[in-house]
Coordinates of C-alpha atoms and ligand atoms in Angstrom, one line a residue:
M1 CA 7.1 42.2 64.6
T2 CA 6.8 41.7 60.8
T3 CA 10.0 39.8 60.4
M4 CA 9.1 37.0 62.8
I5 CA 9.0 33.5 61.3
R6 CA 5.9 32.1 62.9
P7 CA 5.5 28.6 64.4
G8 CA 4.5 26.3 61.6
G9 CA 7.3 27.8 59.4
T10 CA 10.3 25.7 58.3
I11 CA 13.8 26.0 59.6
G12 CA 16.5 24.6 57.4
I13 CA 19.8 23.4 58.8
F14 CA 23.0 23.0 56.9
G15 CA 24.9 20.1 58.5
N16 CA 23.3 17.1 60.1
G17 CA 25.3 16.1 63.2
Q18 CA 24.4 16.3 66.9
L19 CA 24.1 20.1 67.0
G20 CA 21.5 20.0 64.2
R21 CA 19.7 17.3 66.1
M22 CA 19.5 19.3 69.3
I23 CA 18.5 22.5 67.4
A24 CA 15.6 20.4 65.8
L25 CA 14.6 19.0 69.2
A26 CA 14.3 22.6 70.5
A27 CA 12.5 23.9 67.5
Q28 CA 9.8 21.3 67.2
P29 CA 8.1 22.0 70.6
M30 CA 7.7 25.6 69.5
G31 CA 5.8 24.4 66.4
Y32 CA 8.5 24.8 63.8
R33 CA 9.2 22.2 61.1
V34 CA 12.9 21.2 60.5
H35 CA 14.5 20.3 57.2
V36 CA 18.1 19.2 57.4
F37 CA 20.6 19.3 54.5
G38 CA 23.8 17.2 54.5
P39 CA 25.8 14.7 52.6
E40 CA 25.0 11.5 54.5
A41 CA 21.6 9.8 55.0
G42 CA 20.3 8.7 58.4
S43 CA 22.4 11.3 60.3
P44 CA 21.8 12.3 63.9
A45 CA 19.8 15.3 62.8
A46 CA 17.9 13.6 60.1
Q47 CA 16.7 11.0 62.6
V48 CA 14.6 13.7 64.3
A49 CA 13.9 16.1 61.5
D50 CA 10.7 16.5 59.6
E51 CA 12.4 16.5 56.3
E52 CA 15.9 15.6 55.0
T53 CA 17.8 16.5 51.8
V54 CA 20.8 14.2 51.2
A55 CA 23.1 16.1 48.9
R56 CA 26.6 17.5 48.6
Y57 CA 27.2 21.2 49.5
D58 CA 28.4 21.9 46.0
D59 CA 25.1 20.6 44.4
R60 CA 23.7 24.0 43.6
T61 CA 20.4 22.7 42.3
A62 CA 19.8 20.8 45.6
V63 CA 20.8 23.8 47.7
E64 CA 18.4 26.1 45.8
R65 CA 15.6 23.6 46.0
F66 CA 16.2 23.3 49.8
A67 CA 16.3 27.1 50.2
R68 CA 13.0 27.5 48.4
R69 CA 11.4 25.1 50.9
C70 CA 12.7 26.9 54.1
D71 CA 11.6 30.1 55.7
V72 CA 15.0 30.6 57.3
I73 CA 18.2 28.5 57.2
T74 CA 20.9 28.1 59.9
L75 CA 23.9 26.0 60.2
E76 CA 25.3 23.6 62.8
F77 CA 28.8 23.3 61.2
E78 CA 31.0 26.4 60.5
N79 CA 32.8 24.9 57.5
I80 CA 29.8 24.9 55.2
P81 CA 31.3 26.4 52.0
V82 CA 30.6 30.2 51.9
E83 CA 29.5 29.8 48.3
T84 CA 26.8 27.3 49.3
V85 CA 25.5 29.8 51.8
R86 CA 25.5 32.6 49.2
W87 CA 23.4 30.4 46.8
A88 CA 20.9 29.9 49.6
E89 CA 21.0 33.5 50.8
A90 CA 19.8 34.7 47.4
I91 CA 16.6 32.8 48.0
T92 CA 15.9 32.9 51.8
P93 CA 17.6 34.4 54.9
V94 CA 20.6 32.4 56.3
R95 CA 21.4 33.2 59.9
P96 CA 24.3 33.5 60.6
S97 CA 25.2 35.0 57.2
S98 CA 27.9 34.2 54.7
G99 CA 29.7 37.3 55.9
V100 CA 30.0 35.9 59.4
L101 CA 31.4 32.6 58.0
E102 CA 33.9 34.4 55.9
V103 CA 35.6 35.6 59.0
T104 CA 35.1 32.6 61.3
Q105 CA 36.3 30.0 58.8
H106 CA 39.7 31.6 58.7
R107 CA 41.8 31.8 61.8
V108 CA 43.9 34.8 60.6
R109 CA 40.8 36.8 59.8
E110 CA 39.2 35.8 63.1
K111 CA 42.3 37.0 65.1
T112 CA 42.7 40.1 63.0
L113 CA 39.1 41.1 63.9
C114 CA 39.9 40.7 67.6
V115 CA 43.1 42.9 67.2
D116 CA 41.0 45.5 65.4
L117 CA 38.5 45.5 68.3
E118 CA 41.4 45.7 70.8
I119 CA 40.6 42.3 72.2
G120 CA 43.5 40.2 73.3
V121 CA 44.7 37.1 71.3
P122 CA 47.8 35.0 71.5
S123 CA 50.5 36.6 69.3
F124 CA 50.3 35.2 65.8
A125 CA 51.6 35.4 62.3
S126 CA 50.5 34.1 58.9
V127 CA 52.7 31.6 57.2
D128 CA 52.7 30.2 53.7
S129 CA 56.1 28.5 53.3
L130 CA 58.8 26.9 55.5
E131 CA 60.8 30.1 55.1
S132 CA 57.9 32.3 56.4
L133 CA 57.4 29.8 59.2
H134 CA 61.0 30.4 60.4
D135 CA 60.5 34.2 60.1
A136 CA 57.2 33.9 62.1
L137 CA 58.9 31.9 64.8
R138 CA 61.4 34.7 65.4
G139 CA 58.4 37.1 66.1
V140 CA 56.1 34.7 68.0
G141 CA 58.8 32.8 69.9
L142 CA 58.8 29.3 71.4
P143 CA 56.8 27.3 72.3
A144 CA 54.3 27.8 69.5
V145 CA 51.4 26.1 67.8
L146 CA 51.1 25.9 64.0
K147 CA 47.5 25.6 62.7
T148 CA 45.9 25.4 59.3
T149 CA 44.0 28.7 58.7
T150 CA 40.9 26.9 57.5
L151 CA 39.0 23.6 58.2
G152 CA 40.6 23.0 61.6
Y153 CA 38.6 22.0 64.7
D154 CA 39.1 19.9 67.8
G155 CA 42.9 20.1 67.4
K156 CA 42.8 18.7 63.9
G157 CA 45.3 20.4 61.6
Q158 CA 47.6 21.7 64.4
A159 CA 51.0 20.9 65.6
K160 CA 53.0 22.1 68.6
I161 CA 56.5 23.5 68.1
A162 CA 58.5 23.2 71.3
T163 CA 62.0 23.4 69.8
A164 CA 63.4 24.4 66.4
S165 CA 63.8 20.7 65.5
D166 CA 60.0 20.4 65.5
V167 CA 59.6 22.9 62.6
P168 CA 59.9 20.6 59.5
G169 CA 57.6 18.0 61.1
A170 CA 55.0 20.5 62.1
W171 CA 55.1 22.1 58.6
S172 CA 54.5 18.8 56.8
S173 CA 51.9 17.7 59.4
I174 CA 49.6 20.6 58.5
G175 CA 50.0 19.7 54.8
A176 CA 52.7 22.3 54.0
R177 CA 49.9 24.9 53.3
E178 CA 48.8 28.3 54.4
G179 CA 48.8 28.4 58.2
I180 CA 48.9 30.5 61.3
L181 CA 51.6 30.3 63.9
E182 CA 50.4 31.2 67.4
S183 CA 52.3 31.5 70.7
F184 CA 51.5 28.6 72.9
V185 CA 49.6 30.0 75.9
A186 CA 50.4 28.7 79.4
F187 CA 46.8 29.3 80.4
D188 CA 45.3 29.0 83.8
K189 CA 41.9 28.0 82.5
E190 CA 40.0 27.6 79.3
V191 CA 36.6 29.3 79.3
S192 CA 33.9 30.1 76.8
V193 CA 31.0 32.5 76.5
V194 CA 28.0 31.1 74.6
A195 CA 26.0 34.0 73.6
A196 CA 23.0 34.8 71.4
R197 CA 22.1 37.8 69.4
G198 CA 18.6 38.4 68.1
L199 CA 17.4 39.9 64.9
D200 CA 16.6 43.1 66.9
G201 CA 20.2 43.2 68.4
S202 CA 19.2 41.7 71.8
F203 CA 22.2 40.0 73.5
T204 CA 21.9 37.1 76.0
N205 CA 24.3 34.7 77.5
W206 CA 24.6 32.0 80.1
G207 CA 27.6 33.3 82.0
L208 CA 31.1 32.0 81.8
M209 CA 31.7 28.3 81.1
E210 CA 34.9 26.6 82.3
N211 CA 36.2 24.0 79.9
V212 CA 38.7 21.2 80.1
H213 CA 40.0 19.6 76.9
A214 CA 41.6 16.2 76.6
N215 CA 43.6 15.5 73.4
H216 CA 42.3 18.9 72.1
V217 CA 38.7 17.7 72.4
L218 CA 36.3 19.2 75.0
D219 CA 36.1 16.8 77.9
T220 CA 34.1 18.6 80.6
T221 CA 32.3 22.0 81.1
V222 CA 31.3 23.5 84.4
A223 CA 29.0 26.4 84.9
P224 CA 29.6 28.9 86.3
A225 CA 33.3 29.1 85.8
A226 CA 35.2 29.5 89.1
V227 CA 36.4 33.1 88.3
D228 CA 35.8 36.5 89.9
D229 CA 32.8 38.5 88.7
Q230 CA 35.1 41.1 87.1
T231 CA 36.8 38.6 84.8
A232 CA 33.4 37.0 83.9
D233 CA 32.0 40.4 83.0
H234 CA 35.0 41.3 81.0
A235 CA 34.7 38.0 79.0
I236 CA 31.0 38.5 78.4
E237 CA 31.7 42.1 77.2
I238 CA 34.3 40.7 74.7
A239 CA 31.7 38.3 73.3
R240 CA 29.1 41.1 73.1
Q241 CA 31.5 43.2 71.1
I242 CA 32.3 40.4 68.7
L243 CA 28.7 39.4 68.0
E244 CA 27.7 43.0 67.5
H245 CA 30.6 43.8 65.2
L246 CA 29.9 40.7 63.1
D247 CA 26.1 41.4 63.2
V248 CA 25.6 37.8 64.2
V249 CA 22.0 36.5 64.4
G250 CA 21.8 33.3 66.4
V251 CA 24.2 31.7 68.9
M252 CA 28.0 32.1 68.8
C253 CA 30.6 30.7 71.1
V254 CA 33.7 32.6 71.9
E255 CA 36.5 30.4 73.3
M256 CA 39.1 32.0 75.5
F257 CA 42.3 31.4 77.5
L258 CA 42.5 32.9 81.0
G259 CA 46.0 33.8 82.2
A260 CA 46.9 33.4 85.9
D261 CA 47.2 37.3 85.8
G262 CA 43.5 37.6 84.7
A263 CA 44.4 38.3 81.1
I264 CA 41.8 37.1 78.6
L265 CA 43.0 35.9 75.1
V266 CA 40.5 34.8 72.5
N267 CA 41.3 31.5 70.9
E268 CA 38.5 30.8 68.6
L269 CA 35.0 31.9 67.4
A270 CA 32.4 29.2 66.6
P271 CA 29.4 30.8 64.8
R272 CA 26.9 28.2 66.1
V273 CA 25.6 26.4 69.1
H274 CA 28.5 24.9 71.0
N275 CA 29.5 21.8 73.0
S276 CA 30.2 24.0 76.0
G277 CA 26.6 25.1 76.0
H278 CA 25.0 21.7 76.0
L279 CA 24.4 21.9 79.8
T280 CA 22.0 24.8 79.2
I281 CA 19.4 22.1 78.2
E282 CA 19.0 21.2 81.8
A283 CA 20.6 24.1 83.6
A284 CA 18.9 27.1 82.0
F285 CA 15.3 28.2 81.6
T286 CA 16.0 28.7 77.9
S287 CA 18.7 26.4 76.3
Q288 CA 21.3 27.6 73.8
F289 CA 19.3 25.6 71.2
E290 CA 16.0 27.2 71.9
Q291 CA 17.6 30.6 72.0
H292 CA 19.2 30.0 68.7
V293 CA 15.8 29.1 67.2
R294 CA 14.2 32.2 68.7
A295 CA 17.0 34.4 67.4
I296 CA 16.9 33.1 63.8
C297 CA 13.1 33.3 63.7
G298 CA 12.9 36.8 65.1
V299 CA 11.3 35.7 68.4
P300 CA 12.2 37.6 71.5
P301 CA 14.9 35.9 73.6
G302 CA 14.0 33.6 76.6
A303 CA 15.4 34.0 80.1
T304 CA 18.8 32.5 80.5
T305 CA 18.7 32.0 84.3
M306 CA 21.1 29.2 85.1
R307 CA 21.7 26.6 87.8
P308 CA 25.1 25.2 88.7
S309 CA 25.8 22.4 86.4
A310 CA 28.4 20.3 84.6
M311 CA 28.7 18.3 81.3
A312 CA 31.0 15.4 80.4
N313 CA 31.4 14.3 76.8
L314 CA 31.0 10.6 75.9
L315 CA 33.5 9.6 73.3
G316 CA 33.4 6.4 71.3
D317 CA 36.3 5.0 73.4
L318 CA 33.8 4.3 76.2
W319 CA 32.3 1.5 74.1
A320 CA 35.6 -0.3 73.8
G321 CA 34.7 -2.8 76.5
G322 CA 31.1 -3.3 75.2
E323 CA 27.9 -1.3 75.8
P324 CA 28.3 1.2 78.6
Q325 CA 26.4 0.5 81.9
W326 CA 23.7 3.2 81.4
D327 CA 21.7 2.0 84.4
V328 CA 24.7 2.3 86.8
A329 CA 25.6 5.8 85.6
L330 CA 22.0 7.0 85.8
A331 CA 21.4 5.7 89.3
D332 CA 22.1 9.4 90.3
G333 CA 18.8 11.1 89.5
D334 CA 20.6 14.5 89.1
V335 CA 22.4 13.1 86.0
K336 CA 20.9 13.2 82.5
L337 CA 22.0 11.2 79.4
H338 CA 22.0 12.5 75.8
L339 CA 23.0 10.1 73.0
Y340 CA 23.2 11.4 69.4
G341 CA 22.0 8.3 67.4
K342 CA 25.4 7.4 66.0
S343 CA 25.6 3.7 65.2
E344 CA 29.3 3.3 65.1
A345 CA 31.3 4.1 68.3
R346 CA 34.7 5.1 66.9
A347 CA 37.5 6.2 69.2
G348 CA 37.4 10.0 69.7
R349 CA 33.9 10.3 68.1
K350 CA 31.4 12.4 70.1
M351 CA 28.6 9.9 70.8
G352 CA 26.7 11.8 73.5
H353 CA 27.1 13.6 76.8
L354 CA 26.0 13.6 80.4
T355 CA 24.8 16.6 82.3
A356 CA 24.5 16.9 86.1
L357 CA 23.1 19.6 88.3
G358 CA 24.5 20.4 91.8
A359 CA 24.5 23.0 94.6
T360 CA 27.7 24.3 93.1
G361 CA 29.5 23.8 89.8
A362 CA 32.2 21.7 91.6
E363 CA 29.5 19.4 93.0
A364 CA 27.9 19.0 89.6
L365 CA 31.3 18.2 88.1
A366 CA 32.1 15.6 90.7
R367 CA 28.7 14.0 90.0
V368 CA 29.0 14.0 86.2
V369 CA 32.5 12.6 86.3
A370 CA 31.5 9.9 88.7
A371 CA 28.6 9.0 86.5
R372 CA 30.8 8.8 83.4
G373 CA 33.3 6.6 85.3
A374 CA 30.4 4.3 86.2
L375 CA 29.7 3.7 82.6
R376 CA 32.7 1.5 82.0
K377 CA 32.4 -2.1 83.0
A378 CA 34.8 -3.0 85.9
Ligands
AMP401 P1 41.4 24.9 68.7 O1 41.0 23.9 67.6 O2 42.1 26.1 68.2 O3 40.2 25.3 69.5 O4 42.3 24.2 69.7 C1 41.9 23.1 70.5 C2 42.6 23.1 71.8 O5 44.0 23.1 71.7 C3 42.3 24.4 72.6 O6 41.1 24.3 73.3 C4 43.5 24.3 73.6 O7 43.3 23.4 74.6 C5 44.6 23.9 72.7 N1 45.3 25.1 72.0 C6 44.9 25.6 70.9 N2 45.7 26.8 70.6 C7 46.5 26.9 71.7 C8 47.4 27.9 72.0 N3 47.8 29.0 71.2 N4 48.1 27.8 73.2 C9 47.8 26.8 74.1 N5 46.9 25.8 73.8 C10 46.2 25.9 72.6

């Protein structure tokens, strides 16, 4: 395979948070060097990387110097400016490409793509003024959610509209700018498909993940999701279609709502490794991070055979009463701890996660939730 980037080559990563850190930790055992690019020094990814560039994404000279030093570049954060990626792409391959980001950085483009592929999404409309928001509400109905079209994640930049009196507050809370109004879905479950597409078009995934959010932030993931095979197959087929259509190289996560009637509605596309795939580190023969490295380097995919497992996020709030009791939580030998190297434990900040294995997903979930509960001092 002539396009393969051989071990010894350098993988560049735009973004330097925990996702970059876990990509680096998967790349290094295979012999790759990792060079991270981001605006802050001493970041979670830089702590483990072989090399670090601290620069802003609009520093073209720094971006081009970085690109010349990398054999391939990837990203761990979907809001890297498209222009930055284009500067780098002119010098070295970036996977996923700027074309993928152009769609996934924009909620209306993302949903329009799904409509074009005949994939279900919540009903939606673009808005760009208070007047257009009122018009959109007539089509979408109540309750609804107003979101910014760009730069939103983990519930940031969104406001629920339950009654007409919420409209002015919602409009100002998203900054009175271009947005998307979506119907509020009374879903039965939230699920995701974390999937990888190789340079050769190979498609792999880890089955359906079942996710629970708290305050719009992922709280727990269980694998496999407790759904029938037909629903799981349908969700995976949706992900395959999207990755193929966008010509994604690397891992992408497709987040979905499942209706009580079995309907699947796509909520969001994340063109990167994803929090709901963290449990693949312990539960799968090949983790999402390793598969991502393989895909962007043109290495054939590894097996994704999974064991029942669950993940619980550790937010900064857990530190409110002092250092968590790691020894108590880890008394269960089927629980693993991941901490991301963040020095300041702010409320709501993702500091780490726990993963547990079990005979079933439900057993693993009970285990991981008990371990997380044991972290807090009584
Ligand atoms: P997002 O940033 O779009 O992924 O939204 C974060 C979380 O908010 C989702 O995982 C859901 O729990 C909730 N949410 C977002 N959009 C909707 C919607 N249209 N209907 C119901 N819940 C939603």
